[in-house]
Amino acid sequence: MRVLIGLFTSSLADVQMEAAHCLHELSHSSDPAVAEACLPATSYLLTYLSGHSIEFTELCLYTLGNLVVESEAVRKQLLPQGIISALASCIQSPHEAVLEGLGYVLSQLLQAKEASIEIIPLVLDSALPQHMLQLVCSNLELGMGVAVEFAWCLHYVVCSCVNNALLISQGIMSTLVLLLLELASMVSKAVADGLELLICPVLRCLSNLLAEEMEGCNMQVQDERLLVALFTFMQYFLNHHLFIVQECLWLLNNLTADEPFFCSAMLTLDLIPALLQLLPCSRMVALLVLTVLCNIAEKGCAYCQQLHQKAVLSSLISILTLSDAEVAGQCLELLHLLFLHWPEAAADFFTQAGLQALEQHQHHPELQERVRALMNLATQPTAASPCSLVSSAAVPSSLP
Amino acid sequence: LLPVPARAPPQAPFRFSPRRLRCPREHELLEDGDIHRHLYLQDILVSVTQVTEKPKVSEFSCHIAGCCQVFDTLEGYEHHYNTLHRNVCSFCKRSFPSGHLLDIHILEWHDSLFQIMAEKQSMYQCLVQGCVEKFKSSKDRKDHLVTVHLYPSDFRFDRPKKAKSSTKHSKSPLLQNASMPVDIKTFEQPQVDSMEISPVENMENASQPLSSLISLPPEKHLNRSRIPSTICFGQGAARGFKSMRKKI
């Protein structure tokens, strides 16, 4: 190693470059002892980050990134050696290759098991977050590599919940919403490959940020176009990257859980049929779709009336017949909400042979209580819905 | 917006209540996306490892006066330029890996005001960007670098100014100096005594005649170097003589 480091710090540029390649090779080893053997090189790797040779800097960055992954000892040394400051300087480079490498190192650092205690606070204290927010929107048409790395970095920071209030004060919510809108327009033009690698972490950030339930966050996302974007993504990635559908639905849950804004928008934009079409995709997707529908139904009778009009019941009856206990359970919750707020739906359900669909689950320990509660409605007369007493002017009767 | 009645708790046996979901790193919902990200990274890492053939151009030489290195790729030239010529001290021609280290060097080696002020206050700044500590001497700074920042004690870019350390390097450069890292490059760069990287500077500290260094058989030099040692070292040689005369 001493020989190699001597060559690495040589003034003969091509020798130095070859030595850098050697170190980079070593950094690929999955043996942590090899990463630790590279410890004497780290101060030089960091020093060279402020150099100007693109390829050399890139190599140093990927070497550091690899070493960081393999060894806690390396991370324990790099932090006092000033890696965060070095990265905060290097991030001002105009070169894409350097920025992508830097994003890679940072993404590996942020995933360390000790990250939320040792690393993320330092990162949040530096100029890095503002740069990350800029870079996550950058260069989308020409090559998304840089944006992808920093989107994943933001995801690791956000999901650690160390200081999301800071990121929110720096405008992360509106930045990411606008980014999703732009990505949706790229998707509809089929412009870029690999968009899912960027969409995924952005969805996660927004979902986790919403889950923090901070003051003023809701207002920053209230844009109907966001819903259209989500459905654009789900339709586009349905056949190849189902995980995008899952993660879009997670965001949709967080958007519809509390605020009625998006529940209304789902109805006025006529997105319920598209949502129902996702039910057969997978168990996880079905659960999430049903949860979103429950969010909407829970908002009250005006919502349930419209869901009923959208032929939700026939989808529910099919899914009830096919499903495992957890999905069936969520179905039952939805049926309960629909019947509670809009009893006409109950009558309709039983005329569509809903009773038979219920019966097959009546002995399941997890489900039987709820099944019986619903089955009892088959024998009761339809009560007047509190909703029908509300003047029809309050309920939009025609949809675009 | 459709009217929403006040939220009521769920009616037993039903239990649903809308709830925003938070997914920490290990949540099962994130698994598939994480796998996809991992596969993407494997691809990237493979492509960085592959050394792509850079397009070759017809040979050209470095434009800096006195440097006669030749190149056949632009990247090769770029890296050479950045390593040797970019952050060069205009006083002593030593080159540095970054503007930051160059600035510190100029301050500490060539600024007489610095020397005056250093007698009264802590002027030697920590080399790590982001650390604001300053010290009374370069030794104190080095101790700080080693103990606080875990830097190697033989960090190549933190040699004290040669006046203090000249006695250390009176041995022949071809013998292994215990305080120096053992490296192949001692053949053509006998000593690195100061805070920079340059094939030139080591001449200044050699106490043996220059000729013994130039007489090294050429194959000891790394093959890739096409600098005829007499020419590129020539600039240094002249100054080497000068500084040897200046040595106390």
XYZ file of C-alpha atoms in Angstrom:
648
model
C 0.000 0.000 0.000
C 2.806 2.409 0.753
C 4.168 1.854 -2.721
C 0.769 2.331 -4.254
C 0.101 5.503 -2.310
C 3.488 6.829 -3.294
C 2.541 6.317 -6.919
C -0.899 7.736 -6.304
C 0.642 10.979 -5.054
C 3.197 11.098 -7.837
C 3.535 14.156 -9.984
C 3.646 12.013 -13.095
C 0.049 12.343 -14.116
C -0.336 9.078 -15.940
C 1.317 7.123 -13.141
C -1.054 8.784 -10.751
C -4.021 7.850 -12.917
C -2.969 4.207 -13.103
C -2.486 4.120 -9.348
C -5.964 5.575 -8.980
C -7.298 2.735 -11.127
C -5.522 0.255 -8.853
C -7.069 1.775 -5.757
C -10.419 1.727 -7.463
C -10.006 -1.981 -8.218
C -9.095 -2.653 -4.603
C -12.130 -0.752 -3.436
C -14.366 -3.279 -5.190
C -13.333 -6.038 -2.835
C -16.083 -7.373 -0.622
C -13.530 -8.183 2.076
C -13.627 -5.382 4.651
C -9.964 -6.030 5.446
C -9.091 -4.840 1.961
C -11.097 -1.665 2.427
C -9.280 -1.090 5.696
C -5.961 -1.600 3.992
C -6.883 1.398 1.861
C -7.261 3.630 4.916
C -3.899 5.379 4.403
C -5.110 6.573 1.011
C -8.241 8.346 2.175
C -6.730 11.720 3.063
C -5.292 11.877 -0.448
C -8.524 10.771 -2.071
C -10.234 13.648 -0.305
C -7.491 16.154 -1.148
C -7.772 15.296 -4.816
C -11.503 15.953 -4.872
C -10.708 19.644 -5.206
C -8.643 19.016 -8.309
C -9.814 19.687 -11.823
C -9.231 16.534 -13.822
C -12.642 15.076 -14.492
C -11.671 11.453 -14.948
C -9.297 11.454 -11.989
C -11.812 13.093 -9.680
C -14.488 10.678 -10.838
C -12.253 7.715 -10.022
C -11.478 9.101 -6.580
C -15.186 9.549 -5.913
C -16.176 6.031 -6.939
C -13.269 4.633 -4.955
C -14.422 6.511 -1.882
C -17.987 5.390 -2.477
C -16.970 1.755 -2.654
C -14.798 1.996 0.465
C -17.595 3.662 2.371
C -19.952 0.791 1.634
C -17.633 -1.931 2.838
C -16.191 -0.627 6.020
C -17.343 1.233 9.083
C -13.682 1.831 9.957
C -13.305 3.751 6.721
C -16.372 5.850 7.460
C -15.108 6.507 10.971
C -11.944 7.933 9.500
C -13.455 9.834 6.596
C -15.780 11.900 8.739
C -13.066 13.548 10.854
C -10.958 13.874 7.728
C -13.596 16.223 6.435
C -15.403 14.256 3.764
C -18.597 16.255 4.161
C -16.821 19.589 3.601
C -14.868 18.102 0.723
C -18.096 16.954 -0.910
C -19.772 20.299 -0.234
C -16.943 21.987 -2.182
C -16.807 19.411 -4.925
C -20.550 19.667 -5.535
C -19.948 23.047 -7.144
C -18.231 21.354 -10.050
C -19.976 21.902 -13.394
C -19.017 18.462 -14.669
C -21.752 15.864 -14.885
C -19.469 12.890 -14.419
C -18.066 14.397 -11.231
C -21.516 15.245 -9.897
C -22.815 11.775 -10.606
C -19.849 10.234 -8.783
C -20.362 12.603 -5.897
C -24.028 11.677 -5.700
C -22.997 8.050 -5.601
C -20.582 8.557 -2.676
C -23.127 10.552 -0.782
C -25.848 7.981 -1.381
C -23.610 5.274 0.063
C -22.662 7.388 3.077
C -26.277 8.199 3.787
C -27.197 4.513 3.885
C -24.689 3.597 6.565
C -26.247 2.074 9.638
C -24.934 4.892 11.795
C -26.017 7.529 9.266
C -28.886 9.079 11.164
C -26.655 9.788 14.139
C -23.229 10.391 12.665
C -23.675 11.496 9.091
C -27.053 12.978 8.246
C -26.846 15.768 10.860
C -23.509 16.863 9.355
C -24.936 16.776 5.864
C -27.979 18.817 6.880
C -25.674 21.350 8.509
C -23.725 21.891 5.307
C -24.564 23.523 1.992
C -25.287 20.099 0.515
C -29.099 20.044 0.848
C -29.633 23.155 -1.277
C -27.353 21.819 -3.972
C -29.094 18.457 -3.865
C -32.458 20.101 -4.420
C -31.105 21.911 -7.465
C -29.358 18.893 -8.902
C -32.345 16.630 -8.542
C -34.118 18.664 -11.227
C -31.136 19.101 -13.478
C -30.303 17.891 -16.929
C -33.306 15.645 -17.291
C -33.409 15.611 -21.060
C -29.697 15.124 -21.580
C -28.980 12.445 -19.047
C -30.562 11.827 -15.702
C -27.637 10.195 -13.951
C -26.965 13.147 -11.681
C -30.623 13.700 -10.797
C -31.063 10.001 -9.998
C -28.185 9.956 -7.499
C -29.341 13.015 -5.632
C -32.953 11.857 -5.585
C -31.843 8.697 -3.783
C -29.727 10.830 -1.445
C -32.782 12.901 -0.577
C -34.788 9.733 0.022
C -32.239 8.433 2.542
C -32.216 11.758 4.339
C -35.998 12.113 4.404
C -36.763 8.568 5.535
C -34.328 8.923 8.429
C -36.529 11.752 9.778
C -33.546 13.555 11.306
C -34.685 17.050 10.349
C -37.321 17.099 7.673
C -38.528 20.482 8.841
C -35.285 21.948 7.508
C -35.780 20.422 4.084
C -39.373 21.589 4.018
C -38.226 25.130 4.806
C -35.874 24.880 1.821
C -38.802 24.177 -0.465
C -38.411 20.460 -0.999
C -42.141 19.816 -1.355
C -42.829 22.171 -4.224
C -39.526 21.274 -5.897
C -40.428 17.607 -5.914
C -44.051 18.145 -6.976
C -42.921 20.207 -9.968
C -40.324 17.574 -10.753
C -42.981 14.855 -10.801
C -45.121 16.932 -13.130
C -42.202 17.326 -15.489
C -41.403 13.628 -15.318
C -45.016 12.810 -16.122
C -44.845 14.908 -19.263
C -41.636 13.123 -20.245
C -43.312 9.782 -19.681
C -46.246 10.688 -21.875
C -43.844 11.658 -24.632
C -41.851 8.471 -24.000
C -38.794 10.653 -23.884
C -36.395 8.984 -21.500
C -35.360 5.516 -20.514
C -34.933 4.594 -16.914
C -37.275 7.279 -15.624
C -38.487 4.912 -12.925
C -35.103 5.231 -11.199
C -35.789 8.901 -10.661
C -39.533 8.733 -10.098
C -39.234 6.118 -7.349
C -37.149 8.059 -4.796
C -39.111 11.274 -5.472
C -42.395 9.494 -4.718
C -40.884 8.132 -1.524
C -39.710 11.563 -0.379
C -43.119 13.127 -0.879
C -44.910 10.250 0.837
C -42.635 10.283 3.874
C -42.710 14.070 4.091
C -46.497 14.036 4.059
C -46.446 11.392 6.778
C -44.649 13.881 9.027
C -47.851 15.894 9.038
C -46.121 19.209 9.332
C -47.750 22.576 9.228
C -48.361 23.880 5.765
C -47.199 20.762 3.926
C -50.629 19.923 2.657
C -50.995 23.254 0.914
C -47.734 22.786 -0.927
C -48.906 19.686 -2.704
C -52.488 20.619 -3.470
C -52.256 20.455 -7.213
C -54.651 18.258 -9.148
C -52.062 17.697 -11.827
C -50.177 15.604 -9.295
C -52.978 13.046 -9.443
C -52.841 12.948 -13.210
C -49.074 12.471 -12.995
C -49.456 9.525 -10.628
C -51.942 7.802 -12.883
C -49.733 8.469 -15.903
C -46.864 6.733 -14.106
C -49.013 3.801 -13.007
C -50.355 3.164 -16.461
C -46.930 3.465 -18.088
C -45.036 1.235 -15.667
C -47.772 -1.305 -14.976
C -46.314 -4.047 -17.122
C -42.616 -3.633 -16.440
C -42.059 -2.032 -13.066
C -44.893 -2.867 -10.742
C -43.043 -1.329 -7.811
C -43.822 2.095 -9.279
C -47.537 1.311 -9.095
C -47.136 0.324 -5.441
C -45.239 3.442 -4.538
C -47.636 5.726 -6.427
C -50.496 4.181 -4.471
C -48.622 4.758 -1.223
C -48.396 8.463 -2.098
C -52.027 8.443 -3.133
C -52.931 7.047 0.282
C -51.018 9.812 2.025
C -52.680 12.425 -0.195
C -56.212 11.137 0.372
C -56.062 10.040 4.011
C -56.785 13.346 5.689
C -57.492 16.117 3.244
C -60.637 15.915 1.122
C -58.974 17.915 -1.668
C -57.547 14.877 -3.429
C -60.567 12.717 -2.685
C -62.736 15.239 -4.516
C -60.216 15.509 -7.314
C -60.213 11.723 -7.778
C -63.934 11.958 -8.425
C -64.031 15.086 -10.553
C -61.125 13.893 -12.694
C -62.892 10.557 -13.121
C -59.941 8.481 -11.965
C -61.922 5.827 -10.104
C -62.208 3.444 -13.088
C -58.443 3.629 -13.621
C -57.934 2.872 -9.941
C -60.265 -0.118 -10.049
C -58.398 -1.521 -13.044
C -55.346 -1.924 -10.835
C -57.073 -4.299 -8.417
C -55.989 -7.543 -10.097
C -52.299 -6.576 -10.332
C -50.981 -7.990 -7.113
C -51.946 -8.509 -3.515
C -50.063 -5.454 -2.303
C -51.543 -3.294 -5.052
C -55.057 -4.525 -4.264
C -54.594 -3.672 -0.592
C -53.406 -0.194 -1.420
C -56.199 0.449 -3.936
C -58.797 -0.627 -1.390
C -57.188 1.576 1.255
C -57.366 4.603 -1.030
C -61.012 3.832 -1.787
C -61.661 3.595 1.950
C -60.016 6.999 2.407
C -62.438 8.445 -0.127
C -65.491 6.634 1.230
C -64.702 7.710 4.772
C -65.158 11.321 3.754
C -68.920 10.868 3.736
C -72.054 10.306 1.769
C -71.413 12.646 -1.154
C -68.248 10.686 -1.847
C -69.862 7.312 -1.359
C -72.678 8.231 -3.673
C -70.228 8.983 -6.423
C -68.211 5.851 -5.779
C -71.400 3.885 -6.102
C -72.116 5.594 -9.403
C -68.675 4.558 -10.595
C -69.571 0.898 -10.306
C -67.223 0.169 -7.459
C -69.452 -2.637 -6.245
C -68.953 -5.053 -9.111
C -65.165 -4.796 -8.727
C -65.519 -5.396 -5.015
C -67.633 -8.457 -5.503
C -65.060 -9.992 -7.878
C -62.180 -9.222 -5.591
C -64.004 -10.564 -2.581
C -64.504 -13.850 -4.320
C -60.873 -14.308 -5.231
C -58.966 -12.985 -2.305
C -56.940 -13.843 0.713
C -58.017 -12.758 4.172
C -56.186 -9.470 4.331
C -57.491 -8.184 1.015
C -60.963 -9.495 1.844
C -60.787 -7.701 5.163
C -60.058 -4.393 3.482
C -62.955 -5.040 1.092
C -65.262 -5.521 4.035
C -64.114 -2.225 5.555
C -64.883 -0.462 2.295
C -68.297 -2.070 1.985
C -69.092 -1.020 5.516
C -68.218 2.608 4.797
C -70.214 2.613 1.561
C -73.263 1.112 3.194
C -72.973 3.395 6.193
C -72.980 6.602 4.220
C -74.992 5.530 1.195
C -77.424 2.721 2.029
C -78.672 2.495 -1.536
C -75.325 0.851 -2.209
C -76.198 -1.935 0.234
C -79.422 -2.743 -1.589
C -77.584 -2.780 -4.881
C -74.886 -5.019 -3.457
C -77.292 -7.714 -2.443
C -79.097 -7.699 -5.774
C -75.733 -8.310 -7.437
C -75.259 -11.552 -5.490
C -72.985 -9.887 -2.983
C -74.340 -12.150 -0.262
C -72.768 -15.223 -1.819
C -69.447 -13.414 -2.035
C -69.686 -12.615 1.674
C -70.715 -16.122 2.666
C -67.494 -17.736 1.583
C -65.633 -15.791 4.285
C -68.128 -16.128 7.098
C -66.167 -18.744 9.019
C -62.769 -17.134 8.813
C -61.709 -16.086 12.348
C -60.304 -12.738 11.202
C -63.310 -11.889 9.076
C -66.379 -13.505 10.531
C -67.509 -10.692 12.787
C -67.387 -8.143 10.035
C -68.965 -10.479 7.488
C -71.910 -11.106 9.777
C -72.338 -7.405 10.452
C -72.641 -6.828 6.716
C -74.847 -9.841 6.126
C -77.302 -8.511 8.664
C -77.929 -5.546 6.401
C -79.384 -7.863 3.801
C -82.356 -8.418 6.049
C -82.869 -4.834 7.170
C -84.938 -2.306 5.268
C -82.955 0.423 3.581
C -82.714 3.382 5.923
C -82.879 6.849 4.523
C -79.391 8.058 4.006
C -78.587 11.263 5.880
C -77.064 12.311 2.586
C -80.287 12.232 0.648
C -81.620 14.865 2.976
C -78.909 17.231 1.780
C -80.007 19.317 -1.155
C -78.874 17.921 -4.440
C -77.309 21.245 -5.324
C -74.448 20.416 -2.975
C -73.575 17.324 -4.956
C -72.294 17.845 -8.488
C -74.591 15.784 -10.572
C -72.623 15.668 -13.742
C -69.025 14.853 -14.178
C -66.716 16.175 -16.872
C -64.989 20.385 -2.928
C -67.587 17.948 -1.744
C -68.916 18.483 1.765
C -67.278 16.422 4.494
C -69.012 15.679 7.780
C -66.962 15.608 10.988
C -64.785 12.528 11.240
C -66.214 9.825 13.488
C -64.306 6.882 14.982
C -64.869 3.521 13.267
C -67.885 1.457 14.279
C -67.037 -1.922 15.786
C -66.380 -4.564 14.523
C -64.956 -2.388 11.761
C -61.690 -0.729 12.415
C -60.606 1.286 9.408
C -59.398 4.806 9.951
C -57.519 6.763 7.282
C -53.901 7.072 8.170
C -50.853 8.448 6.410
C -48.248 5.775 6.084
C -44.565 6.314 6.811
C -42.078 3.875 5.308
C -38.650 3.743 6.929
C -35.709 2.275 4.991
C -36.476 -1.374 5.628
C -40.208 -1.309 4.947
C -41.407 -4.162 2.753
C -43.157 -1.799 0.370
C -39.756 -0.413 -0.628
C -38.075 -3.741 -1.315
C -38.703 -4.054 -5.014
C -37.671 -0.493 -5.781
C -34.490 -0.966 -3.743
C -33.581 -4.053 -5.733
C -34.052 -2.153 -8.958
C -31.796 0.634 -7.661
C -29.161 -1.903 -6.660
C -29.126 -3.482 -10.114
C -28.805 -0.063 -11.691
C -25.771 0.712 -9.534
C -24.092 -2.556 -10.476
C -24.311 -1.487 -14.097
C -22.896 1.940 -13.379
C -20.020 0.560 -11.364
C -19.107 -1.817 -14.127
C -19.025 0.975 -16.658
C -16.803 3.141 -14.469
C -14.354 0.283 -14.050
C -14.058 -0.298 -17.761
C -11.393 2.008 -18.966
C -12.834 3.351 -22.150
C -10.413 3.919 -24.934
C -9.993 7.615 -25.245
C -9.790 8.903 -28.785
C -6.199 9.487 -29.750
C -4.986 12.610 -31.433
C -1.683 13.246 -33.065
C 1.040 13.900 -30.560
C 1.373 17.313 -29.092
C 3.418 18.712 -26.304
C 2.616 20.674 -23.224
C 2.606 24.393 -23.851
C 4.139 25.425 -20.601
C 7.634 26.761 -21.012
C 10.168 24.244 -19.901
C 7.812 21.313 -19.821
C 8.265 18.967 -22.692
C 5.904 16.162 -21.886
C 4.025 14.902 -24.927
C 0.538 13.499 -25.149
C -1.682 11.640 -27.496
C -5.001 12.057 -25.679
C -6.678 15.189 -24.472
C -7.516 13.604 -21.127
C -3.900 12.714 -20.581
C -2.908 16.276 -21.210
C -5.673 17.615 -19.004
C -4.621 15.538 -16.064
C -0.955 16.399 -16.556
C -1.766 20.074 -16.719
C -3.920 19.926 -13.614
C -1.344 17.948 -11.695
C 1.714 19.987 -12.546
C 0.826 23.371 -13.919
C -2.527 24.472 -12.690
C -1.944 25.322 -9.068
C 1.607 26.520 -9.326
C 3.232 28.914 -6.949
C 4.467 31.877 -8.935
C 7.273 32.398 -6.459
C 8.821 28.983 -6.255
C 7.087 27.054 -9.044
C 5.974 24.253 -6.783
C 2.683 22.748 -7.807
C -0.196 21.668 -5.621
C -3.228 19.444 -6.021
C -5.642 22.259 -5.266
C -5.994 25.998 -5.157
C -6.671 25.751 -1.435
C -3.319 24.140 -0.664
C -1.562 26.557 -3.015
C -3.060 29.527 -1.204
C -1.908 28.219 2.146
C 1.562 27.592 0.769
C 1.927 31.096 -0.618
C 0.785 32.564 2.665
C 3.103 30.506 4.802
C 6.153 30.453 2.594
C 6.176 33.678 0.679
C 4.321 36.236 2.678
C 6.627 38.159 4.971
C 3.702 39.722 6.746
C 2.574 36.231 7.639
C 5.898 35.531 9.309
C 5.648 38.685 11.358
C 2.096 38.020 12.427
C 2.861 34.390 13.167
C 5.181 35.460 15.912
C 2.296 36.988 17.796
C -0.751 34.970 16.918
C -1.900 31.604 15.644
C -1.623 31.834 11.904
C -1.139 28.281 10.659
C -4.560 27.205 9.518
C -5.813 23.655 9.491
C -5.641 22.123 6.022
C -9.044 20.464 6.254
C -11.717 22.541 4.594
C -14.423 23.346 7.057
C -12.104 23.323 10.073
C -11.432 26.808 11.393
C -8.625 26.003 13.817
C -5.355 27.922 13.610
C -2.008 27.185 15.209
C 1.155 28.851 16.317
C 3.435 26.585 14.389
C 3.292 24.135 11.549
C 4.194 21.384 13.973
C 1.170 22.200 16.104
C -0.933 22.151 12.994
C 0.431 18.791 12.007
C -0.309 17.367 15.449
C -3.865 18.620 15.062
C -4.174 17.036 11.629
C -2.993 13.730 13.002
C -4.917 13.603 16.250
C -8.175 15.297 15.319
C -8.477 14.643 11.606
C -6.747 11.276 11.570
C -4.381 12.334 8.825
C -1.239 10.278 8.232
C 1.782 11.715 10.009
C 3.669 11.715 6.729
C 0.956 13.522 4.795
C 2.642 14.559 1.615
C 1.127 17.995 1.447
C 2.115 19.158 4.859
C 5.859 19.341 5.024
C 7.295 22.130 7.114
C 9.229 24.803 5.309
C 12.602 23.429 4.385
C 14.668 25.675 6.603
C 13.578 23.663 9.561
C 14.036 20.242 8.102
C 17.097 20.507 5.898
C 19.185 18.325 8.161
C 16.872 15.383 7.668
C 17.637 15.056 4.023
C 21.351 15.010 3.815
C 21.458 11.331 3.053
C 21.622 10.011 -0.424
C 18.176 9.866 -1.900
C 18.848 6.443 -3.222
C 19.076 5.030 0.258
C 15.813 4.426 1.924
C 15.121 7.188 4.312
C 13.319 5.871 7.321
C 11.142 8.926 7.569
C 10.113 8.762 3.951
C 7.564 6.401 2.573
C 9.232 3.746 0.540
C 8.254 4.260 -3.010
C 9.460 3.635 -6.465
C 9.400 7.234 -7.349
C 12.362 8.006 -5.148
C 14.352 7.014 -8.164
C 13.346 10.064 -10.037
C 12.049 12.178 -7.213
C 14.474 11.566 -4.439
C 12.827 13.586 -1.783
C 9.612 15.300 -1.226
C 10.466 17.762 1.386
C 7.719 20.261 1.079
C 4.064 20.694 0.688
C 3.668 19.980 -2.981
C 4.221 17.615 -5.823
C 6.785 18.484 -8.401
C 9.658 16.723 -10.043
C 11.550 19.917 -9.653
C 11.693 20.782 -6.012
C 13.544 17.797 -4.696
C 16.643 19.041 -6.430
C 16.756 21.870 -4.008
C 17.322 19.720 -1.020
C 19.744 17.254 -2.406
C 23.054 17.836 -0.861
C 24.884 15.649 -3.291
C 25.832 16.856 -6.732
C 23.104 16.961 -9.276
C 25.053 14.783 -11.621
C 24.664 11.712 -9.466
C 20.932 11.961 -9.899
C 20.983 12.531 -13.590
C 23.273 9.618 -14.008
C 20.530 7.212 -13.032
C 20.036 4.784 -15.884
C 17.004 5.831 -17.903
C 15.164 2.564 -17.531
C 14.789 3.246 -13.860
C 12.472 6.017 -14.840
C 8.977 4.893 -15.492
C 8.674 4.049 -19.137
C 5.823 6.323 -19.806
C 7.777 9.437 -19.061
C 9.221 10.900 -22.180
C 10.737 13.864 -20.465
C 14.416 13.789 -21.088
C 15.560 14.306 -17.533
C 18.193 16.861 -18.469
C 15.653 19.195 -19.956
C 12.723 19.179 -17.573
C 14.903 18.944 -14.596
C 16.944 21.678 -16.091
C 14.727 24.397 -14.823
C 14.883 22.871 -11.374
C 18.530 22.257 -11.563
C 19.336 25.880 -11.987
C 17.230 26.798 -9.020
C 18.541 23.826 -7.122
C 21.975 25.275 -7.345
C 20.695 28.610 -6.284
C 18.948 27.314 -3.231
C 21.831 25.124 -2.271
C 23.846 28.270 -2.112
C 21.143 29.797 0.051
C 21.138 26.943 2.488
C 22.361 27.811 5.901
